Amino acid sequence: MKRIIRKFSLLILAVSLFTVSYSQNPSTIILESQLTDIDGEIVQNAALKTSLTIINSAGEQCFEREEFTTTNNQGIFQLSLQDFAPLFINNFESGPVVIQLTIVSNDNGKWLEEDEFEVKYLLKSEIFDGFMEYSITRMEGQKLNYEYQSDIWMFTDIYYFAYIKTMFLLSFNDDITDPESLLLAAKSMFDKPEAVEADEAIESPAPPPSRGIKGGYAVGGYNKTDDDSEGDGGDDDN
């Protein structure tokens, strides 16, 4: 009887360890961003130099890459990441992963008033009801919306009064490990996020974290001018 109980206990422990370590690190990340100028106009066909840096949960730099790219006629560009070092080092009590994107205009475009534009995101993991949950928060405090299916996570960044709105696709699925497959899978699984009016978004609170498909829009942002701040009141929601 004791032997049976011990074997059962070992089985429970093994299952528990598998649950904790399962899908701990993504194999592929796609970052898709849409650029707008200070007036909210889409920046079409603009040449850019992008710099992407990732700091893992132990506070060590695990990825860095510079890339020249061009926005399309919708102001969108994509970056895909593979073969990077693990992002989450410890299963428990690990710090957030920092994703830092820096953009420099490569064609002397007037849309970017500063020399460069930088945005940071915090990617976090935690165990929730026995499953690994992930969240991404913009450094200004906005928690991104997400949808989840088949170990693929899509995070959408609806952030007003800023140059950039970003979608992240993360694959923890061992069968979907290249960017093309990830994009095709996401297209079939998720509704592509659509732009909404700012007033409509403010009425919709961010959803609480739980496993499954979620909707609604998270709200956050900063106003780039004093006049905008007085008129829109975007900072009051943070």
Coordinates of N, CA and C in Angstrom, one line a residue:
M1 N 0.8 -1.2 0.0 CA 0.0 0.0 0.0 C 0.9 1.3 0.0
K2 N 1.9 1.3 0.8 CA 2.8 2.4 0.9 C 3.5 2.6 -0.5
R3 N 3.8 1.5 -1.1 CA 4.5 1.6 -2.4 C 3.6 2.2 -3.4
I4 N 2.3 1.9 -3.4 CA 1.3 2.5 -4.3 C 1.2 3.9 -4.1
I5 N 1.1 4.3 -2.8 CA 0.9 5.7 -2.5 C 2.1 6.5 -2.9
R6 N 3.3 6.0 -2.7 CA 4.6 6.6 -3.1 C 4.6 6.8 -4.6
K7 N 4.2 5.8 -5.4 CA 4.2 5.9 -6.8 C 3.2 6.9 -7.3
F8 N 2.1 7.0 -6.6 CA 1.0 7.9 -7.0 C 1.5 9.4 -6.7
S9 N 2.2 9.5 -5.6 CA 2.8 10.8 -5.2 C 3.8 11.3 -6.2
L10 N 4.7 10.4 -6.7 CA 5.7 10.7 -7.7 C 5.0 11.1 -9.0
L11 N 3.9 10.4 -9.3 CA 3.2 10.7 -10.6 C 2.6 12.1 -10.5
I12 N 2.0 12.5 -9.3 CA 1.4 13.8 -9.2 C 2.5 14.9 -9.3
L13 N 3.7 14.6 -8.7 CA 4.8 15.5 -8.7 C 5.3 15.7 -10.2
A14 N 5.4 14.6 -10.9 CA 5.8 14.7 -12.3 C 4.9 15.5 -13.1
V15 N 3.6 15.3 -12.9 CA 2.6 16.0 -13.7 C 2.6 17.5 -13.3
S16 N 2.8 17.8 -12.0 CA 2.9 19.2 -11.6 C 4.1 19.9 -12.2
L17 N 5.3 19.2 -12.2 CA 6.5 19.8 -12.8 C 6.3 20.0 -14.3
F18 N 5.6 19.1 -15.0 CA 5.4 19.2 -16.4 C 4.5 20.4 -16.7
T19 N 3.5 20.6 -15.8 CA 2.6 21.8 -16.0 C 3.3 23.1 -15.8
V20 N 4.2 23.1 -14.9 CA 5.0 24.4 -14.6 C 5.9 24.7 -15.7
S21 N 6.6 23.6 -16.3 CA 7.6 23.9 -17.3 C 7.0 24.0 -18.7
Y22 N 5.8 23.5 -18.9 CA 5.3 23.4 -20.2 C 5.1 24.8 -20.8
S23 N 5.5 25.0 -22.0 CA 5.4 26.3 -22.7 C 6.0 27.4 -21.9
Q24 N 7.1 27.2 -21.3 CA 7.8 28.2 -20.5 C 8.3 29.3 -21.4
N25 N 8.9 29.0 -22.5 CA 9.5 30.0 -23.4 C 9.0 29.8 -24.8
P26 N 8.7 31.0 -25.5 CA 8.3 30.9 -26.9 C 9.4 30.5 -27.8
S27 N 9.0 29.9 -28.9 CA 10.0 29.5 -29.9 C 10.0 30.6 -31.0
T28 N 9.0 31.3 -31.2 CA 8.9 32.4 -32.2 C 8.1 33.5 -31.7
I29 N 8.6 34.7 -32.0 CA 7.8 36.0 -31.7 C 7.8 36.8 -33.0
I30 N 6.6 37.3 -33.2 CA 6.4 38.3 -34.3 C 5.8 39.6 -33.7
L31 N 6.5 40.7 -34.1 CA 6.1 42.0 -33.7 C 5.6 42.7 -34.9
E32 N 4.3 43.2 -34.9 CA 3.8 43.9 -36.0 C 3.3 45.3 -35.5
S33 N 3.8 46.3 -36.1 CA 3.6 47.7 -35.5 C 3.1 48.6 -36.6
Q34 N 2.2 49.5 -36.2 CA 1.7 50.5 -37.1 C 2.1 51.9 -36.6
L35 N 2.7 52.7 -37.5 CA 3.2 54.0 -37.1 C 2.3 55.1 -37.6
T36 N 2.2 56.1 -36.7 CA 1.4 57.3 -37.0 C 2.3 58.5 -36.6
D37 N 2.0 59.7 -37.2 CA 2.7 60.8 -36.8 C 2.1 61.5 -35.7
I38 N 2.5 62.7 -35.3 CA 2.0 63.4 -34.1 C 0.6 63.8 -34.2
D39 N 0.1 63.9 -35.5 CA -1.3 64.2 -35.7 C -2.2 63.0 -35.9
G40 N -1.6 61.8 -35.7 CA -2.4 60.6 -35.9 C -2.5 60.1 -37.3
E41 N -1.8 60.7 -38.3 CA -1.8 60.2 -39.6 C -0.9 59.1 -39.8
I42 N -1.3 58.1 -40.6 CA -0.5 56.9 -40.8 C 0.7 57.2 -41.6
V43 N 1.9 56.7 -41.2 CA 3.1 56.9 -41.9 C 3.4 55.9 -42.9
Q44 N 3.1 56.2 -44.2 CA 3.1 55.2 -45.3 C 4.5 55.2 -45.9
N45 N 4.9 53.9 -46.3 CA 6.1 53.7 -47.1 C 7.4 54.5 -46.6
A46 N 7.6 54.4 -45.3 CA 8.7 55.1 -44.6 C 9.8 54.2 -44.3
A47 N 11.0 54.6 -44.7 CA 12.2 53.8 -44.4 C 12.6 54.0 -42.9
L48 N 12.9 52.9 -42.2 CA 13.2 52.9 -40.8 C 14.4 52.1 -40.5
K49 N 15.1 52.4 -39.4 CA 16.0 51.5 -38.8 C 15.5 51.2 -37.4
T50 N 15.3 49.9 -37.2 CA 14.7 49.4 -35.9 C 15.8 48.7 -35.1
S51 N 15.7 48.9 -33.8 CA 16.7 48.2 -32.9 C 15.8 47.5 -31.9
L52 N 15.9 46.2 -31.8 CA 15.2 45.4 -30.8 C 16.1 44.8 -29.8
T53 N 15.8 45.0 -28.5 CA 16.6 44.5 -27.4 C 15.7 43.8 -26.4
I54 N 16.1 42.6 -26.0 CA 15.3 41.8 -25.0 C 16.2 41.5 -23.8
I55 N 15.7 41.9 -22.6 CA 16.3 41.5 -21.3 C 15.6 40.4 -20.7
N56 N 16.2 39.3 -20.4 CA 15.5 38.2 -19.8 C 15.0 38.4 -18.4
S57 N 14.3 37.4 -17.8 CA 13.8 37.5 -16.5 C 14.8 37.6 -15.4
A58 N 16.1 37.3 -15.7 CA 17.2 37.4 -14.8 C 17.9 38.7 -14.9
G59 N 17.4 39.6 -15.8 CA 18.0 40.9 -15.9 C 19.2 41.0 -16.9
E60 N 19.4 39.9 -17.7 CA 20.5 39.8 -18.6 C 20.0 40.0 -20.0
Q61 N 20.8 40.7 -20.8 CA 20.4 40.9 -22.3 C 20.6 39.5 -23.0
C62 N 19.5 39.1 -23.6 CA 19.5 37.8 -24.3 C 19.3 37.9 -25.8
F63 N 19.0 39.1 -26.3 CA 18.7 39.3 -27.7 C 18.9 40.8 -28.1
E64 N 19.6 41.0 -29.2 CA 19.7 42.3 -29.8 C 19.9 42.3 -31.3
R65 N 19.1 43.1 -32.0 CA 19.3 43.1 -33.4 C 18.8 44.4 -34.0
E66 N 19.6 44.9 -35.0 CA 19.2 46.1 -35.7 C 18.7 45.6 -37.1
E67 N 17.7 46.3 -37.7 CA 17.2 45.9 -38.9 C 16.6 47.1 -39.7
F68 N 16.8 47.2 -40.9 CA 16.3 48.2 -41.8 C 15.0 47.7 -42.4
T69 N 14.0 48.4 -42.4 CA 12.7 48.0 -42.9 C 11.9 49.2 -43.4
T70 N 10.7 48.9 -44.0 CA 9.9 50.0 -44.6 C 8.5 49.7 -44.3
T71 N 7.7 50.7 -43.9 CA 6.3 50.5 -43.6 C 5.6 50.4 -44.9
N72 N 4.4 49.6 -44.9 CA 3.6 49.5 -46.1 C 2.6 50.7 -46.2
N73 N 1.6 50.5 -47.1 CA 0.7 51.6 -47.3 C -0.3 51.8 -46.1
Q74 N -0.2 50.9 -45.2 CA -1.0 51.0 -44.0 C -0.2 51.5 -42.8
G75 N 1.1 51.8 -43.1 CA 2.0 52.2 -42.0 C 2.5 51.1 -41.1
I76 N 2.4 49.9 -41.6 CA 2.8 48.7 -40.8 C 4.1 48.1 -41.2
F77 N 4.9 47.7 -40.2 CA 6.1 46.9 -40.5 C 6.1 45.7 -39.5
Q78 N 6.8 44.6 -39.9 CA 6.9 43.4 -39.1 C 8.4 43.1 -38.8
L79 N 8.6 42.5 -37.6 CA 9.8 42.0 -37.2 C 9.5 40.6 -36.6
S80 N 10.4 39.6 -37.1 CA 10.2 38.2 -36.6 C 11.5 37.8 -35.8
L81 N 11.3 37.0 -34.7 CA 12.4 36.6 -33.9 C 12.3 35.1 -33.8
Q82 N 13.5 34.5 -34.0 CA 13.7 33.0 -33.7 C 15.1 32.8 -33.2
D83 N 15.3 31.6 -32.7 CA 16.6 31.2 -32.2 C 17.2 32.1 -31.2
F84 N 16.4 32.6 -30.3 CA 16.9 33.5 -29.3 C 17.0 32.7 -28.0
A85 N 17.8 33.2 -27.0 CA 18.0 32.5 -25.8 C 16.7 32.5 -25.0
P86 N 16.6 31.6 -24.0 CA 15.4 31.6 -23.2 C 15.1 32.9 -22.5
L87 N 13.8 33.3 -22.5 CA 13.4 34.6 -21.9 C 13.2 34.4 -20.4
F88 N 12.6 33.3 -20.0 CA 12.2 33.1 -18.6 C 13.2 32.1 -18.0
I89 N 14.0 32.5 -17.0 CA 15.1 31.7 -16.5 C 14.6 30.8 -15.4
N90 N 13.8 31.4 -14.5 CA 13.3 30.6 -13.3 C 11.8 30.4 -13.5
N91 N 11.3 29.3 -13.0 CA 9.9 29.0 -13.1 C 9.1 29.8 -12.1
F92 N 9.7 30.2 -10.9 CA 9.0 30.9 -9.9 C 9.7 32.2 -9.6
E93 N 8.9 33.2 -9.2 CA 9.4 34.5 -8.8 C 10.4 35.1 -9.7
S94 N 10.3 34.9 -11.0 CA 11.2 35.5 -11.9 C 10.7 36.9 -12.3
G95 N 11.7 37.7 -12.6 CA 11.3 39.1 -13.0 C 10.7 39.1 -14.4
P96 N 10.2 40.3 -14.8 CA 9.6 40.4 -16.2 C 10.6 40.4 -17.2
V97 N 10.3 40.0 -18.4 CA 11.1 40.2 -19.6 C 10.9 41.6 -20.2
V98 N 11.9 42.3 -20.5 CA 11.8 43.6 -21.0 C 12.1 43.6 -22.5
I99 N 11.1 44.0 -23.3 CA 11.3 44.1 -24.8 C 11.3 45.6 -25.1
Q100 N 12.4 46.0 -25.7 CA 12.7 47.4 -26.0 C 12.8 47.6 -27.5
L101 N 12.0 48.4 -28.1 CA 12.0 48.7 -29.5 C 12.4 50.2 -29.7
T102 N 13.4 50.4 -30.5 CA 13.8 51.8 -30.8 C 13.7 52.0 -32.4
I103 N 13.1 53.1 -32.8 CA 12.9 53.4 -34.2 C 13.6 54.7 -34.5
V104 N 14.3 54.7 -35.6 CA 15.0 55.9 -36.2 C 14.5 56.0 -37.6
S105 N 14.1 57.2 -38.0 CA 13.7 57.5 -39.4 C 14.9 57.4 -40.3
N106 N 14.8 56.6 -41.3 CA 16.0 56.4 -42.2 C 15.9 57.2 -43.5
D107 N 14.8 58.0 -43.6 CA 14.6 58.8 -44.9 C 14.4 60.3 -44.5
N108 N 14.9 60.7 -43.4 CA 14.7 62.1 -42.9 C 13.3 62.6 -43.0
G109 N 12.4 61.6 -42.7 CA 11.0 61.9 -42.6 C 10.6 62.9 -41.5
K110 N 9.6 63.7 -41.7 CA 9.2 64.7 -40.8 C 8.2 64.1 -39.7
W111 N 7.8 62.9 -39.9 CA 6.8 62.3 -38.9 C 7.4 62.2 -37.5
L112 N 8.7 61.9 -37.4 CA 9.3 61.7 -36.1 C 10.0 63.0 -35.7
E113 N 9.5 63.6 -34.7 CA 10.0 64.9 -34.3 C 11.3 64.8 -33.5
E114 N 11.5 63.7 -32.8 CA 12.8 63.5 -32.0 C 13.7 62.7 -33.0
D115 N 15.0 62.6 -32.5 CA 16.0 61.8 -33.2 C 15.6 60.4 -33.3
E116 N 15.0 59.8 -32.3 CA 14.6 58.4 -32.3 C 13.4 58.3 -31.3
F117 N 12.7 57.2 -31.5 CA 11.5 56.9 -30.7 C 11.7 55.5 -30.0
E118 N 11.5 55.4 -28.7 CA 11.7 54.2 -28.0 C 10.4 53.8 -27.2
V119 N 10.1 52.5 -27.2 CA 9.0 52.0 -26.5 C 9.4 50.7 -25.8
K120 N 8.9 50.5 -24.6 CA 9.3 49.3 -23.8 C 8.0 48.5 -23.4
Y121 N 8.2 47.2 -23.4 CA 7.1 46.3 -22.9 C 7.6 45.4 -21.9
L122 N 6.8 45.0 -21.0 CA 7.1 44.0 -20.0 C 6.3 42.7 -20.2
L123 N 7.0 41.6 -20.5 CA 6.4 40.3 -20.7 C 6.5 39.5 -19.4
K124 N 5.4 39.1 -18.8 CA 5.4 38.4 -17.5 C 4.8 37.0 -17.7
S125 N 5.2 36.1 -16.8 CA 4.6 34.8 -16.8 C 4.2 34.4 -15.3
E126 N 3.1 33.7 -15.2 CA 2.7 33.3 -13.8 C 1.8 32.0 -14.0
I127 N 1.8 31.2 -12.9 CA 0.9 30.0 -12.9 C -0.5 30.4 -12.4
F128 N -1.5 30.1 -13.2 CA -2.9 30.4 -12.9 C -3.7 29.2 -13.1
D129 N -4.3 28.7 -12.0 CA -5.1 27.4 -12.0 C -4.4 26.3 -12.7
G130 N -3.1 26.2 -12.4 CA -2.3 25.1 -13.0 C -1.7 25.3 -14.3
F131 N -2.0 26.4 -15.0 CA -1.5 26.7 -16.3 C -0.6 27.9 -16.3
M132 N 0.3 27.9 -17.3 CA 1.1 29.1 -17.4 C 0.4 30.2 -18.1
E133 N 0.3 31.4 -17.5 CA -0.3 32.5 -18.1 C 0.7 33.6 -18.5
Y134 N 0.5 34.3 -19.5 CA 1.4 35.4 -20.0 C 0.7 36.7 -20.1
S135 N 1.4 37.8 -19.8 CA 0.8 39.1 -20.0 C 1.9 40.0 -20.5
I136 N 1.5 41.1 -21.3 CA 2.4 42.1 -21.7 C 1.8 43.5 -21.3
T137 N 2.7 44.3 -20.7 CA 2.3 45.6 -20.2 C 3.2 46.6 -20.8
R138 N 2.6 47.7 -21.4 CA 3.4 48.8 -21.9 C 4.0 49.5 -20.7
M139 N 5.2 50.0 -20.8 CA 5.9 50.6 -19.7 C 5.1 51.8 -19.1
E140 N 4.3 52.4 -19.9 CA 3.4 53.5 -19.4 C 2.3 53.0 -18.5
G141 N 2.1 51.7 -18.5 CA 1.1 51.1 -17.5 C -0.1 50.4 -18.2
Q142 N -0.2 50.5 -19.5 CA -1.3 49.8 -20.2 C -1.0 48.3 -20.4
K143 N -2.0 47.5 -19.9 CA -1.9 46.1 -20.0 C -2.6 45.7 -21.4
L144 N -1.8 45.0 -22.2 CA -2.3 44.7 -23.5 C -3.4 43.7 -23.5
N145 N -4.4 43.8 -24.4 CA -5.4 42.7 -24.6 C -4.7 41.5 -25.1
Y146 N -5.4 40.3 -24.9 CA -4.8 39.1 -25.5 C -5.9 38.2 -25.9
E147 N -5.5 37.3 -26.8 CA -6.3 36.1 -27.2 C -5.4 34.9 -27.2
Y148 N -6.0 33.7 -26.9 CA -5.1 32.6 -26.7 C -5.8 31.3 -27.4
Q149 N -5.1 30.6 -28.2 CA -5.5 29.3 -28.7 C -4.3 28.5 -29.0
S150 N -4.4 27.2 -28.7 CA -3.4 26.2 -29.1 C -2.0 26.6 -28.9
D151 N -1.7 27.2 -27.7 CA -0.4 27.6 -27.2 C 0.1 28.7 -28.1
I152 N -0.7 29.5 -28.7 CA -0.4 30.7 -29.4 C -1.1 31.9 -28.8
W153 N -0.3 32.9 -28.4 CA -0.8 34.1 -27.7 C -0.7 35.3 -28.7
M154 N -1.8 36.1 -28.8 CA -1.8 37.3 -29.5 C -2.1 38.5 -28.5
F155 N -1.2 39.5 -28.5 CA -1.4 40.6 -27.6 C -1.5 41.9 -28.5
T156 N -2.5 42.7 -28.2 CA -2.8 43.9 -29.0 C -2.6 45.1 -28.2
D157 N -1.9 46.1 -28.7 CA -1.6 47.3 -28.1 C -2.4 48.5 -28.7
I158 N -3.5 48.9 -28.1 CA -4.3 50.0 -28.5 C -3.9 51.2 -27.7
Y159 N -3.0 52.0 -28.2 CA -2.4 53.1 -27.3 C -2.5 54.4 -28.1
Y160 N -3.4 55.3 -27.6 CA -3.6 56.5 -28.3 C -2.6 57.6 -27.9
F161 N -2.5 58.6 -28.7 CA -1.5 59.7 -28.5 C -0.1 59.2 -28.5
A162 N 0.2 58.2 -29.3 CA 1.6 57.7 -29.4 C 1.9 57.4 -30.9
Y163 N 3.2 57.3 -31.2 CA 3.6 57.0 -32.5 C 3.3 55.6 -33.0
I164 N 3.1 54.7 -32.1 CA 3.1 53.3 -32.5 C 2.0 52.5 -31.8
K165 N 1.4 51.6 -32.5 CA 0.5 50.6 -32.0 C 1.0 49.2 -32.4
T166 N 1.1 48.3 -31.5 CA 1.8 47.0 -31.7 C 1.0 45.8 -31.4
M167 N 1.2 44.8 -32.3 CA 0.6 43.5 -32.0 C 1.8 42.5 -31.8
F168 N 1.7 41.6 -30.8 CA 2.7 40.6 -30.6 C 2.0 39.2 -30.8
L169 N 2.7 38.4 -31.5 CA 2.3 37.0 -31.6 C 3.5 36.1 -31.0
L170 N 3.1 35.3 -30.1 CA 4.1 34.4 -29.4 C 3.6 33.0 -29.6
S171 N 4.5 32.1 -30.1 CA 4.2 30.7 -30.3 C 4.9 29.9 -29.2
F172 N 4.1 29.1 -28.4 CA 4.7 28.1 -27.5 C 4.3 26.7 -28.0
N173 N 3.9 26.7 -29.2 CA 3.5 25.4 -29.9 C 4.6 24.8 -30.6
D174 N 5.0 23.6 -30.2 CA 6.2 22.9 -30.8 C 6.0 22.6 -32.3
D175 N 4.8 22.6 -32.8 CA 4.5 22.4 -34.2 C 4.4 23.6 -35.0
I176 N 4.4 24.8 -34.4 CA 4.4 26.1 -35.1 C 5.6 26.9 -34.7
T177 N 6.7 26.8 -35.4 CA 7.9 27.4 -34.9 C 8.5 28.3 -36.0
D178 N 7.9 28.6 -37.1 CA 8.4 29.5 -38.0 C 7.4 30.6 -38.3
P179 N 7.9 31.8 -38.6 CA 7.0 33.0 -38.7 C 5.9 32.8 -39.7
E180 N 6.1 32.2 -40.8 CA 5.0 32.1 -41.8 C 3.9 31.2 -41.3
S181 N 4.3 30.1 -40.6 CA 3.2 29.2 -40.0 C 2.5 29.9 -38.9
L182 N 3.2 30.7 -38.1 CA 2.6 31.4 -37.0 C 1.6 32.5 -37.5
L183 N 2.0 33.2 -38.6 CA 1.0 34.2 -39.1 C -0.2 33.5 -39.7
L184 N 0.0 32.4 -40.4 CA -1.2 31.7 -40.9 C -2.1 31.1 -39.8
A185 N -1.5 30.6 -38.8 CA -2.2 30.1 -37.7 C -3.0 31.2 -37.0
A186 N -2.4 32.3 -36.7 CA -3.0 33.4 -36.0 C -4.2 34.0 -36.9
K187 N -4.0 34.0 -38.2 CA -5.0 34.5 -39.1 C -6.3 33.6 -39.0
S188 N -6.1 32.3 -38.9 CA -7.2 31.4 -38.8 C -7.8 31.4 -37.4
M189 N -7.1 31.7 -36.4 CA -7.6 31.5 -35.0 C -8.2 32.8 -34.5
F190 N -7.6 34.0 -34.8 CA -8.0 35.2 -34.2 C -8.6 36.2 -35.1
D191 N -9.5 37.1 -34.6 CA -9.9 38.2 -35.4 C -8.8 39.3 -35.4
K192 N -8.5 39.8 -36.5 CA -7.5 40.8 -36.6 C -8.0 42.1 -35.9
P193 N -7.2 42.7 -35.0 CA -7.7 43.8 -34.2 C -8.0 45.0 -35.1
E194 N -9.1 45.7 -34.8 CA -9.5 46.8 -35.6 C -9.4 48.1 -34.8
A195 N -9.1 49.2 -35.4 CA -9.1 50.5 -34.7 C -10.5 50.9 -34.3
V196 N -10.6 51.5 -33.1 CA -11.8 52.0 -32.6 C -11.6 53.5 -32.2
E197 N -12.8 54.2 -32.1 CA -12.7 55.5 -31.6 C -12.2 55.6 -30.2
A198 N -11.5 56.6 -29.9 CA -10.9 56.8 -28.5 C -12.0 56.8 -27.5
D199 N -13.1 57.5 -27.7 CA -14.2 57.6 -26.7 C -14.8 56.3 -26.4
E200 N -14.9 55.4 -27.5 CA -15.5 54.1 -27.3 C -14.6 53.2 -26.5
A201 N -13.3 53.4 -26.7 CA -12.3 52.6 -26.0 C -12.3 52.9 -24.5
I202 N -12.4 54.2 -24.2 CA -12.4 54.6 -22.8 C -13.5 54.0 -22.0
E203 N -14.7 53.7 -22.7 CA -15.8 53.1 -22.0 C -15.6 51.6 -21.7
S204 N -14.6 51.0 -22.3 CA -14.5 49.5 -22.2 C -13.3 49.3 -21.3
P205 N -13.5 48.7 -20.1 CA -12.3 48.4 -19.2 C -11.5 47.3 -19.7
A206 N -10.3 47.2 -19.2 CA -9.4 46.1 -19.6 C -9.9 44.8 -18.9
P207 N -9.9 43.7 -19.6 CA -10.4 42.4 -19.0 C -9.5 41.9 -18.0
P208 N -10.0 41.2 -17.0 CA -9.1 40.5 -15.9 C -8.4 39.4 -16.6
P209 N -7.2 39.0 -16.0 CA -6.5 37.9 -16.5 C -7.2 36.6 -16.3
S210 N -7.3 35.7 -17.3 CA -7.8 34.4 -17.2 C -7.5 33.6 -18.5
R211 N -7.5 32.3 -18.4 CA -7.1 31.5 -19.6 C -8.2 31.5 -20.6
G212 N -7.9 31.8 -21.9 CA -9.0 31.7 -22.9 C -9.0 32.9 -23.7
I213 N -10.0 33.1 -24.6 CA -10.0 34.2 -25.5 C -10.7 35.4 -24.8
K214 N -10.1 36.5 -25.0 CA -10.6 37.7 -24.3 C -10.9 38.8 -25.3
G215 N -11.8 39.7 -25.0 CA -12.1 40.8 -25.9 C -12.0 42.1 -25.1
G216 N -12.5 43.2 -25.8 CA -12.5 44.5 -25.1 C -11.2 45.2 -25.4
Y217 N -11.1 46.4 -25.0 CA -9.9 47.2 -25.3 C -9.3 47.8 -24.0
A218 N -8.0 47.7 -23.8 CA -7.3 48.3 -22.7 C -7.0 49.8 -23.1
V219 N -7.0 50.6 -22.2 CA -6.8 52.1 -22.5 C -5.6 52.6 -21.7
G220 N -4.8 53.4 -22.3 CA -3.7 54.1 -21.7 C -3.1 55.1 -22.6
G221 N -2.2 55.9 -22.2 CA -1.6 56.8 -23.1 C -1.1 58.1 -22.5
Y222 N -0.4 58.8 -23.3 CA 0.0 60.1 -22.9 C -0.3 61.1 -24.0
N223 N -0.4 62.3 -23.7 CA -0.7 63.3 -24.7 C 0.6 64.1 -25.0
K224 N 0.8 64.3 -26.3 CA 2.1 64.8 -26.6 C 2.2 66.4 -26.6
T225 N 1.1 67.0 -26.4 CA 1.0 68.5 -26.3 C 0.1 68.9 -25.2
D226 N 0.4 70.1 -24.6 CA -0.5 70.6 -23.6 C -1.9 70.8 -24.0
D227 N -2.1 71.2 -25.3 CA -3.4 71.4 -25.8 C -4.2 70.1 -25.9
D228 N -3.5 69.1 -26.4 CA -4.1 67.8 -26.4 C -4.5 67.3 -25.1
S229 N -3.6 67.5 -24.1 CA -3.9 67.0 -22.7 C -5.1 67.7 -22.1
E230 N -5.3 68.9 -22.4 CA -6.5 69.6 -21.9 C -7.8 69.2 -22.6
G231 N -7.6 68.9 -23.9 CA -8.8 68.5 -24.6 C -9.2 67.1 -24.5
D232 N -8.3 66.2 -24.4 CA -8.6 64.8 -24.5 C -8.7 64.1 -23.1
G233 N -7.9 64.6 -22.2 CA -7.9 64.0 -20.8 C -7.4 62.6 -20.8
G234 N -6.5 62.2 -21.7 CA -6.0 60.8 -21.8 C -5.3 60.4 -20.5
D235 N -4.6 61.3 -19.8 CA -3.8 60.9 -18.6 C -4.7 60.6 -17.5
D236 N -6.0 61.0 -17.5 CA -6.8 60.8 -16.3 C -7.2 59.3 -16.2
D237 N -7.0 58.5 -17.2 CA -7.4 57.1 -17.2 C -6.3 56.2 -16.7
N238 N -5.1 56.8 -16.5 CA -3.9 56.0 -16.1 C -3.9 55.9 -14.6

